[in-house]
Coordinates of C-alpha atoms and ligand atoms in Angstrom, one line a residue:
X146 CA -5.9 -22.1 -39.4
X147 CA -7.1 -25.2 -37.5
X148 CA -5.7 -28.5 -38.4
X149 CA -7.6 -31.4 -36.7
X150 CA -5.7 -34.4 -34.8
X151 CA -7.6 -37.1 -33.4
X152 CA -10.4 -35.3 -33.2
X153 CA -9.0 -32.5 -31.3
X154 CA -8.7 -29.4 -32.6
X155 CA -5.3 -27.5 -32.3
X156 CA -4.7 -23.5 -33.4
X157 CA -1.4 -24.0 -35.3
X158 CA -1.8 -20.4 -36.4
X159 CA -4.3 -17.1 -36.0
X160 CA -4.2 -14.2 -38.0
X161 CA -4.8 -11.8 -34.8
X162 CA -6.1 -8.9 -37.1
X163 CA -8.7 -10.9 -38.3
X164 CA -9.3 -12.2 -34.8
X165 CA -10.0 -8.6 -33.2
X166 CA -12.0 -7.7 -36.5
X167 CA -14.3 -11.2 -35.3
X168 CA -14.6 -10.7 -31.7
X169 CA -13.7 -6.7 -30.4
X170 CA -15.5 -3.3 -31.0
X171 CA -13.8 -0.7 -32.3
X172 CA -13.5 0.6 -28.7
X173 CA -11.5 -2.7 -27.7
X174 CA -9.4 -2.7 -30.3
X175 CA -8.0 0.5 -29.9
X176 CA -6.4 -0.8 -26.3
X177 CA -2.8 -1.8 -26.3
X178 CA -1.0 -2.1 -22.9
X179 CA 2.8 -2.5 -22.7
X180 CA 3.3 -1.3 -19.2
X181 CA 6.0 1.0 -19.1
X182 CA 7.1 0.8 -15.6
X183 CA 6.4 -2.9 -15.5
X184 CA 8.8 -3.4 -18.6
X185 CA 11.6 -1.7 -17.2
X186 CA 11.4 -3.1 -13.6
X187 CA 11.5 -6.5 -15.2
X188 CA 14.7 -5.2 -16.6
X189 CA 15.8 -3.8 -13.6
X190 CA 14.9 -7.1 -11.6
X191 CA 16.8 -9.1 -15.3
X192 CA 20.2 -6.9 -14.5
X193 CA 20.0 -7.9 -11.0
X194 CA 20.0 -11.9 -11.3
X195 CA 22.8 -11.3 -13.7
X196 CA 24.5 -9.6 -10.5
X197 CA 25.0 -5.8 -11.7
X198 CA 25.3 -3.4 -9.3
X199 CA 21.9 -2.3 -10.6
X200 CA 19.7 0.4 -8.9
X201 CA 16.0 0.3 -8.8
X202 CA 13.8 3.5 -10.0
X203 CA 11.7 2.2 -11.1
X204 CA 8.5 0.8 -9.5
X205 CA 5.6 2.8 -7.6
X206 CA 6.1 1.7 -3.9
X207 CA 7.8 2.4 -1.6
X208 CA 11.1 0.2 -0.6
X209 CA 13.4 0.1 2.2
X210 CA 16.9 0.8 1.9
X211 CA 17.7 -2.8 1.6
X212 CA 15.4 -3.4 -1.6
X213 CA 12.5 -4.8 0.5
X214 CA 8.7 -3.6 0.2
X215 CA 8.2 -1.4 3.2
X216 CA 5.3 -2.0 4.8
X217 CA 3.6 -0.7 8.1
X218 CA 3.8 -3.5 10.5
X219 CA 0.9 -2.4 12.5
X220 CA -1.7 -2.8 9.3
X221 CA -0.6 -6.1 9.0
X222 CA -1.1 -7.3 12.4
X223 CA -4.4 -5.3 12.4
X224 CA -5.3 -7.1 8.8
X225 CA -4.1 -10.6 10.9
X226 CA -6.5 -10.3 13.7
X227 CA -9.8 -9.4 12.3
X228 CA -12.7 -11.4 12.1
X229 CA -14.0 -14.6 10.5
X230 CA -16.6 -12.1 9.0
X231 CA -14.5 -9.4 8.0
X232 CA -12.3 -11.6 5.8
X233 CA -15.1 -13.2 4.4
X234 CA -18.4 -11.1 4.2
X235 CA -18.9 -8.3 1.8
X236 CA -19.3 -4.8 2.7
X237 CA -22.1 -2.9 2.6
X238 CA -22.4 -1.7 -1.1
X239 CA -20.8 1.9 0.2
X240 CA -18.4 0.5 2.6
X241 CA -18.3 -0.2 6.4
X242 CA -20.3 2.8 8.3
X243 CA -17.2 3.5 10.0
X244 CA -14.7 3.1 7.3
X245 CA -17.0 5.8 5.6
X246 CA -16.3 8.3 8.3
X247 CA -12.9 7.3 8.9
X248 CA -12.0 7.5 5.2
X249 CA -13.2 11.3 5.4
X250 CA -11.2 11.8 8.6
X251 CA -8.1 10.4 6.7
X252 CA -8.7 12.4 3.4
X253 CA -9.6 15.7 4.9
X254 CA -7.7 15.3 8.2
X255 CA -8.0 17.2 11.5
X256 CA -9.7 20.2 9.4
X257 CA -12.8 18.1 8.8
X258 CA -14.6 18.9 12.2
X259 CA -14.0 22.9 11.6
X260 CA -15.6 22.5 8.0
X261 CA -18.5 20.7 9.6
X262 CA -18.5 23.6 11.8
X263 CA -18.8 25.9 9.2
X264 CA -21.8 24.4 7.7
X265 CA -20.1 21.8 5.6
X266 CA -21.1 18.0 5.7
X267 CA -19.5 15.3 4.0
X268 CA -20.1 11.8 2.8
X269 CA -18.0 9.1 1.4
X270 CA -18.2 5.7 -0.5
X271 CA -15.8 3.1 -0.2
X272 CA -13.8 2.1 -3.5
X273 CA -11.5 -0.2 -4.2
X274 CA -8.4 2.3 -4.4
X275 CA -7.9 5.3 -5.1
X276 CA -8.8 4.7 -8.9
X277 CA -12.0 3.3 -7.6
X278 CA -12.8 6.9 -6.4
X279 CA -11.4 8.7 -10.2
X280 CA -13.3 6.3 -11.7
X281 CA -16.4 7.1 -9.8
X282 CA -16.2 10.5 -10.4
X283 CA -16.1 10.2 -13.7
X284 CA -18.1 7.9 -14.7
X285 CA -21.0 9.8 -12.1
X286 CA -20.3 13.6 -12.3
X287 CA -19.8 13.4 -16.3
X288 CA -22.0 12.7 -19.7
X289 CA -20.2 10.2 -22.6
X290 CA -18.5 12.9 -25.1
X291 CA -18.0 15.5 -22.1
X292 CA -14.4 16.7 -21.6
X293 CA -12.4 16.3 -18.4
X294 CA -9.9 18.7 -16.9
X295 CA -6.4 17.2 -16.4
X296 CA -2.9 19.0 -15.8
X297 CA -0.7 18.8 -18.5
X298 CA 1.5 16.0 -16.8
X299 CA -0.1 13.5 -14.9
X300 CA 0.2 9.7 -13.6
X301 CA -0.5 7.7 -17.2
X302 CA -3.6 5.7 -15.8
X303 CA -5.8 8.7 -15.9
X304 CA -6.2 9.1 -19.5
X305 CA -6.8 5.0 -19.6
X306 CA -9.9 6.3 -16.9
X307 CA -11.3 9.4 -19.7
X308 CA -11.0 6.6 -22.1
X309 CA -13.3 3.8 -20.4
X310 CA -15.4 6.5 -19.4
X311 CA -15.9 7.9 -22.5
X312 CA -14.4 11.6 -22.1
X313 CA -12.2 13.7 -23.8
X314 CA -9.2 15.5 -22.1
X315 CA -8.2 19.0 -21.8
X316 CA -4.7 20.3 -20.2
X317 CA -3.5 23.4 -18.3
X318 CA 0.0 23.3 -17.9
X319 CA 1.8 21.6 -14.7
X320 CA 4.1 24.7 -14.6
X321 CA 4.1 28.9 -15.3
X322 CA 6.2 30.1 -17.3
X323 CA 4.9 33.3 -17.6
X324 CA 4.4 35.9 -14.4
X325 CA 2.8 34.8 -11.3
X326 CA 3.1 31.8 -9.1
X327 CA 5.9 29.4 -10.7
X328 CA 3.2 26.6 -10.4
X329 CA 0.0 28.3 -11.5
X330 CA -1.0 29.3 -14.7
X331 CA -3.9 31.7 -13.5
X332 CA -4.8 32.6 -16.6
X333 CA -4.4 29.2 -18.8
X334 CA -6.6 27.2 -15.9
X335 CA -9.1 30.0 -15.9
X336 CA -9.4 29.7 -19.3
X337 CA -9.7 25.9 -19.8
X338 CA -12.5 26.5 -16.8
X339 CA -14.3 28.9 -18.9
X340 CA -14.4 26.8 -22.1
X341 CA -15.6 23.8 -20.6
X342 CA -18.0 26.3 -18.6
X343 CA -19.6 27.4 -21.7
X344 CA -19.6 23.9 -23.8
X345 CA -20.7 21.3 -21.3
X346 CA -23.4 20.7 -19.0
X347 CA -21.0 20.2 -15.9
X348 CA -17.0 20.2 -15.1
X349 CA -14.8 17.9 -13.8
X350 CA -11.3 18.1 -12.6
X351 CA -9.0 16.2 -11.3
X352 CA -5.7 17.3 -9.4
X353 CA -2.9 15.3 -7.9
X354 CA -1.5 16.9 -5.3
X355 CA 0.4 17.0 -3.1
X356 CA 3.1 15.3 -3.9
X357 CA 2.1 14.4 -7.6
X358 CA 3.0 11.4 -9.5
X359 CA 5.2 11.5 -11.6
X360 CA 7.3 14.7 -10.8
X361 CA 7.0 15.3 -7.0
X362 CA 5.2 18.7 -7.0
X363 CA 3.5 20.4 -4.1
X364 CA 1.4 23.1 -4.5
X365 CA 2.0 25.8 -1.3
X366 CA -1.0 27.6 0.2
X367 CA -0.9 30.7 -2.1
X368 CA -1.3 28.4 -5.3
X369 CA -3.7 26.4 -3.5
X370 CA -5.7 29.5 -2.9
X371 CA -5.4 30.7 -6.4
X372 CA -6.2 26.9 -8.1
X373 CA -9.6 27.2 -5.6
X374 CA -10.4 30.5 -6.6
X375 CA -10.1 29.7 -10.2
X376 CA -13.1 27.0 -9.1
X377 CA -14.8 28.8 -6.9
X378 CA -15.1 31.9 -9.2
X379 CA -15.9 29.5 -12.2
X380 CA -18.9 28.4 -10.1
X381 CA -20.0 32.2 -8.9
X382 CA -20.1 32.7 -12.9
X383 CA -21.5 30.0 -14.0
X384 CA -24.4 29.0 -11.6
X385 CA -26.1 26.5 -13.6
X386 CA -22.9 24.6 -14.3
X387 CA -21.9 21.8 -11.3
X388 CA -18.4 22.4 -11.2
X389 CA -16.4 19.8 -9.3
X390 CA -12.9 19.9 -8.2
X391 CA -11.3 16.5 -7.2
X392 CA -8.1 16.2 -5.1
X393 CA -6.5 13.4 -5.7
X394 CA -4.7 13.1 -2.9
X395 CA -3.0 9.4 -2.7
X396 CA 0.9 10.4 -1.5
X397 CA -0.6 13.3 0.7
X398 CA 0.6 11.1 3.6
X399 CA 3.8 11.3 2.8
X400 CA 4.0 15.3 2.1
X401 CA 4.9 18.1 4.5
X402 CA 1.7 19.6 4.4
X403 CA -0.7 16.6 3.8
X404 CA -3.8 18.6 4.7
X405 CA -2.7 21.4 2.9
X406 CA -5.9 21.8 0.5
X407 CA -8.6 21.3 4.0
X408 CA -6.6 24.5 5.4
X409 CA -6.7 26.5 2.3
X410 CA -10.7 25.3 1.8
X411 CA -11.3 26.4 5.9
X412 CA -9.8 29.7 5.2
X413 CA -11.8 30.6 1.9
X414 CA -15.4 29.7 3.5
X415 CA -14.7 31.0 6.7
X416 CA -15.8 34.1 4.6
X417 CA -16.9 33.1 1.3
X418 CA -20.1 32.0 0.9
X419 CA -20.0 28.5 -0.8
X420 CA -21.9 28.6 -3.9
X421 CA -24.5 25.1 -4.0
X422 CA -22.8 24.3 -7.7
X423 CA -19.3 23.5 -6.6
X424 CA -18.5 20.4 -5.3
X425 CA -15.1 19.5 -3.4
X426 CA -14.0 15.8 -3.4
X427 CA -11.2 13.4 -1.7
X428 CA -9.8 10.6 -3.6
X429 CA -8.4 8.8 -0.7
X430 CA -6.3 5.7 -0.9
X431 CA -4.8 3.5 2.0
X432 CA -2.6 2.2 -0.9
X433 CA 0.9 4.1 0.2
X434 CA -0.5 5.4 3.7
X435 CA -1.5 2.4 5.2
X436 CA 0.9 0.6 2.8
X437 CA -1.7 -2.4 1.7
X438 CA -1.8 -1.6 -2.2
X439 CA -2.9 -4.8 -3.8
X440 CA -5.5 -4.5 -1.3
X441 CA -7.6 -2.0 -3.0
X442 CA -8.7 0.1 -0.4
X443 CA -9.8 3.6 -0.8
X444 CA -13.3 6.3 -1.0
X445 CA -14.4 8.8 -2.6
X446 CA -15.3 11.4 -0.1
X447 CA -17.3 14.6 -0.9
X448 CA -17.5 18.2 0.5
X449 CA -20.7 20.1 0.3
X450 CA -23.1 22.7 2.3
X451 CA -25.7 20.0 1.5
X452 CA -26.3 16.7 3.7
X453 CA -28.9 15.7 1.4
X454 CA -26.5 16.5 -1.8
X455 CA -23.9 14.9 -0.1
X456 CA -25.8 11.3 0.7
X457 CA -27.5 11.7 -3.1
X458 CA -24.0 11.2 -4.2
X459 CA -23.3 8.7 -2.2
X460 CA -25.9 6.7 -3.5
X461 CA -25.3 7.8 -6.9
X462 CA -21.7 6.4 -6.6
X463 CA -22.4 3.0 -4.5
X464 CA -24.8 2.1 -7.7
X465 CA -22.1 3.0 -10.3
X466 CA -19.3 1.2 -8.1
X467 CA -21.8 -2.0 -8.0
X468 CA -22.2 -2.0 -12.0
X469 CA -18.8 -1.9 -11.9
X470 CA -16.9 -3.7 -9.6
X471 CA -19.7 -4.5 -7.2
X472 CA -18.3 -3.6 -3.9
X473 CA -14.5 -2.4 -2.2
X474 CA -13.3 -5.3 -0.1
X475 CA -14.0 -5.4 3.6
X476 CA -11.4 -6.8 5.0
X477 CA -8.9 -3.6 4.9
X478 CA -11.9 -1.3 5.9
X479 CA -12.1 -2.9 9.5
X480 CA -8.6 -3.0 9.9
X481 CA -7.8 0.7 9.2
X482 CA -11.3 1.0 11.7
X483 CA -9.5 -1.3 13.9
X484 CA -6.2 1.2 13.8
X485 CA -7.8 4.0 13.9
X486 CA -10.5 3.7 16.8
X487 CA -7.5 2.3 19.1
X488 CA -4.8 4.9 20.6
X489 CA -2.2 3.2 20.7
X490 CA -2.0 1.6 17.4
X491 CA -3.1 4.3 16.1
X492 CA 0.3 6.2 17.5
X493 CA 2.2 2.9 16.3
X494 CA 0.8 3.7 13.2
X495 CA 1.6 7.1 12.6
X496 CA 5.1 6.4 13.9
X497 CA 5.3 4.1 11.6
X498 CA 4.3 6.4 8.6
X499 CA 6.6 9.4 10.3
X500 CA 9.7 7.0 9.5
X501 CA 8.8 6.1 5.8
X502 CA 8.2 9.6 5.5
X503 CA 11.6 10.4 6.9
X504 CA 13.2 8.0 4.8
X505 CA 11.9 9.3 1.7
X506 CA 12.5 12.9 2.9
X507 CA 15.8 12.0 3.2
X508 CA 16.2 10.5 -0.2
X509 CA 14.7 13.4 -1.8
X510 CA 17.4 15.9 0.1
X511 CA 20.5 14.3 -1.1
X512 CA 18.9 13.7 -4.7
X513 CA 17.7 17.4 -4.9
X514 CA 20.8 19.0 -3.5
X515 CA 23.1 16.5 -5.9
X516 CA 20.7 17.9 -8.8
X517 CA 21.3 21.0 -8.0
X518 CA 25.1 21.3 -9.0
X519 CA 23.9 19.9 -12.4
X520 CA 22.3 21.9 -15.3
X521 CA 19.8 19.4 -15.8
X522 CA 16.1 20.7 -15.8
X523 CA 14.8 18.8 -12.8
X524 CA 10.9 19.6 -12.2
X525 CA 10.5 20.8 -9.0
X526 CA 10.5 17.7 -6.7
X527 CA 9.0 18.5 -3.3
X528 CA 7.6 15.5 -1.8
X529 CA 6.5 12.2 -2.3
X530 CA 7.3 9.1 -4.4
X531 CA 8.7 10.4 -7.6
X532 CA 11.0 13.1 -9.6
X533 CA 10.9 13.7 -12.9
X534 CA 13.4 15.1 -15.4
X535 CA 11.9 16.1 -18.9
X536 CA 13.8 15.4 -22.2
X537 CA 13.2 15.4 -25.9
X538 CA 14.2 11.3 -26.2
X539 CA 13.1 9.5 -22.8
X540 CA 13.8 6.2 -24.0
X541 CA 17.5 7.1 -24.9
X542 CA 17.9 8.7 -21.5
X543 CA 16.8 5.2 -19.7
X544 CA 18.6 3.1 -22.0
X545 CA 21.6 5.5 -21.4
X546 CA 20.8 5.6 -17.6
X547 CA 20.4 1.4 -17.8
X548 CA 24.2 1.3 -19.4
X549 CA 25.8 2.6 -15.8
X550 CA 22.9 0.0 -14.2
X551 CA 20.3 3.0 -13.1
X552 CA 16.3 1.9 -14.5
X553 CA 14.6 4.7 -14.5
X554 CA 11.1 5.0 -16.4
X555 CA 10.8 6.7 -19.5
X556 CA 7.5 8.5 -19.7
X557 CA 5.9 10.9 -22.6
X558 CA 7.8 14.2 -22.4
X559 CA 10.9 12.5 -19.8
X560 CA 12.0 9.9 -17.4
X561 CA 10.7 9.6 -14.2
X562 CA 12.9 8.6 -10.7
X563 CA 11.3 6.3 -8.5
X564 CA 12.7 8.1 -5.3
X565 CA 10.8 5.6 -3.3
X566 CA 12.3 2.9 -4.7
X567 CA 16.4 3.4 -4.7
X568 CA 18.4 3.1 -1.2
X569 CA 19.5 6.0 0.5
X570 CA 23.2 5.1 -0.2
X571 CA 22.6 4.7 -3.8
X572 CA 20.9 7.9 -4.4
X573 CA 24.1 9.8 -5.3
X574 CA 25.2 7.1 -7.6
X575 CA 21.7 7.6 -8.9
X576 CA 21.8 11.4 -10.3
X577 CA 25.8 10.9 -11.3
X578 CA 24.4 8.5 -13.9
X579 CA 21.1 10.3 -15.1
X580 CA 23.8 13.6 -15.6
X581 CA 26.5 11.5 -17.3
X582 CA 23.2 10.3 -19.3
X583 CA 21.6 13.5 -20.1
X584 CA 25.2 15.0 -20.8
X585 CA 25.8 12.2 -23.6
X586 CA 22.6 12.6 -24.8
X587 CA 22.9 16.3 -25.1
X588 CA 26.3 17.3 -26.1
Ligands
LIG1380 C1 -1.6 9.8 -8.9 C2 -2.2 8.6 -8.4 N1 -3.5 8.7 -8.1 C3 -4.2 7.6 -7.6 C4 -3.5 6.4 -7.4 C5 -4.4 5.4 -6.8 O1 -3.8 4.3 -6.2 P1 -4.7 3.1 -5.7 O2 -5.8 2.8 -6.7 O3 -3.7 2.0 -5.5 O4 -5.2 3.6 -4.4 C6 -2.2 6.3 -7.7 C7 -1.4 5.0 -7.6 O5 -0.4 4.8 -8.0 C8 -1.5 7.4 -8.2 O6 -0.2 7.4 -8.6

């Protein structure tokens, strides 16, 4: 209703419903976006200022001991001392020459040269963020209606990506429980592979690893090399199907084998011939490595026997990413160019990164071996930010947890630890309370 005073016009009261019905498509209105994490680090932040003894789980970056964001001096100082251009000039639509090879050099890793040497090239597009480079992939490599391959558990924001890009979602689980390797489901994945084979025109699928968001899992070299197989045999049987595997790899910095999937890939086609419908990409983000997330800097970066392919895609992606968010930001591409090109920051750099990763390494131990003496169903938690403990009611495990002063986030299917977000010394404090928690729960 709108009551008029003075001649001004003043909203006393809307009936929102009839709002949406006015202004949003059907496709709008179905959004809704109470942010989990957010919510409960507010509450986290809320018990704080009161002055509990409250510990932080909750958030996605990574914090010292001492509550305080970490962040890797040397980008900063890089970020400090660039150019009047480079703060202010846009990029070229797919990013900074340089920042295009670098952000293959820091998505494959040392590998890279030995895959060029084995008839591979690659290519890359600048993105703002990791996301940048899902979004690009599916927005470029799928039709509207197609289906997208996801594991079963998976950082939230992906299905909010299927959604704006019009695709449905199919699983395979995150975990075997039947024979064979205790993260591979062989026969599950080669069977989602086969259906989507035989139904769409191309597929598309996207895996987080290592160290995925939200549980912590690694995949070793034998699962690798069965997950690749499952692709490349898909593509051997299937030649008129472009069948793209995408590694998102954003904590990969921080895992003990970061260039875990560019070893496994050298070792296949060192023998195996590559078959010109499969398609290997990077989703590379400087978001935890070089610790600059609001940043937004990141690439897609792409794997192929094909130059040609390779810059086709390129092109392909730079005109999706300018309908979309026009171009990635240029200042963090010439400072990670800056880093990278000089020696010794470069070295300060990666010492840098080899204490974060120490520090959460650390954190992980004394959670893990503290978990152990419990009977609670930890997923495995190998590296990175995150563990994750599934239960039937993950709200009444944080609210439980929040009691003792422990936030934790509750997901869909259990509550997930922000390991990179609670002190070293408070880490035992931490799983006491999610047992007590789960015990009450439970019993
Ligand atoms: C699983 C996963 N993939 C990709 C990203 C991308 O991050 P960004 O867009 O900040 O680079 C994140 C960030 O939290 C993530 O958790």
């Amino acid at each position: 209703m709108v009551r008029r005073r003075d001649s001004v016009a003043v909203v006393v009261a809307v009936d929102l419903g009839r709002l949406e019905d006015t202004f949003l498509p059907a496709e709008s209105k179905k959004k809704t976006g109470s942010d989990t994490i957010f919510a409960w680090y507010g509450r986290y932040l809320q018990a704080k200022a009161l002055g509990e003894p409250a510990i932080n789980g909750t958030v996605g970056s990574l914090l010292e001991d001492d509550g305080a964001l970490a962040v890797n001096s040397v980008v900063m100082d890089s970020l400090r001392k660039q150019s009047d251009i480079d703060f202010s000039s846009y990029a070229p639509l797919s990013g900074l020459p340089n920042f295009k090879k670098l952000a293959a050099e820091l998505a494959v890793g040392p590998r890279l040269a030995s895959l060029q040497d084995i008839g591979l090239h690659s290519d890359s597009v600048a993105t703002p963020g990791g996301t940048g480079a899902l979004y690009l992939s599916a927005r470029t490599m799928l039709a509207i209606g197609d289906t997208i391959l996801f594991r079963s558990r998976r950082w939230s924001p992906y299905d909010t990506l299927a959604a704006e890009c019009g695709l449905t979602i199919a699983e395979w689980p995150i975990l075997n429980e039947d024979d064979g390797h205790e993260k591979v489901n062989l026969p599950a994945l080669e069977s989602m592979l086969e259906n989507i084979a035989t139904s769409q025109q191309r597929v598309l699928s996207w895996l987080n690893d290592p160290a995925h968001n939200p549980t912590g899992i690694s995949l070793d070299s034998e699962g690798r090399d069965l997950v690749l197989d499952a692709f490349l045999n898909c593509a051997r049987n299937h030649p008129d199907i472009g069948v793209t595997l995408f590694l998102d790899t954003a904590y990969a910095i921080y895992a003990d084998e970061p260039y875990g999937w560019s070893e496994t890939i050298h070792k296949k086609f060192s023998w195996a011939e590559w078959p010109e419908n499969l398609l290997i990409c990077w989703g590379f983000s400087a978001s935890k490595s070089h610790t600059i997330y609001g940043l937004r800097c990141g690439a897609i970066v792409f794997l192929h026997p094909s130059e040609d392919y390779v810059n086709r895609l390129s092109e392909v992606c730079a005109v999706t990413g300018r309908g979309t968010w026009s171009l990635a930001p240029r200042l963090p591409q010439s400072a990670l160019i800056s880093i990278h090109t000089n020696e010794s920051e470069a070295h300060a750099w990666g010492e840098e990164k080899t204490r974060l990763k120490h520090l959460l390494s650390e954190r992980r131990r004394i959670f893990n071996a503290a978990m152990a003496k419990s009977d609670l169903p930890l997923m495995p938690s190998d590296d990175g930010y995150f563990a994750f403990i599934p239960c039937d009611d993950p709200v009444a495990m944080a609210e439980k947890a929040s009691e003792s002063q422990l936030y934790v986030v509750p997901l869909s299917g259990g509550v997930r630890i922000g390991i990179c977000s609670i002190g070293s010394n408070q880490v035992e404090r931490a799983v006491e309370i999610l047992i007590d928690a789960w015990h009450s729960l439970t019993e």
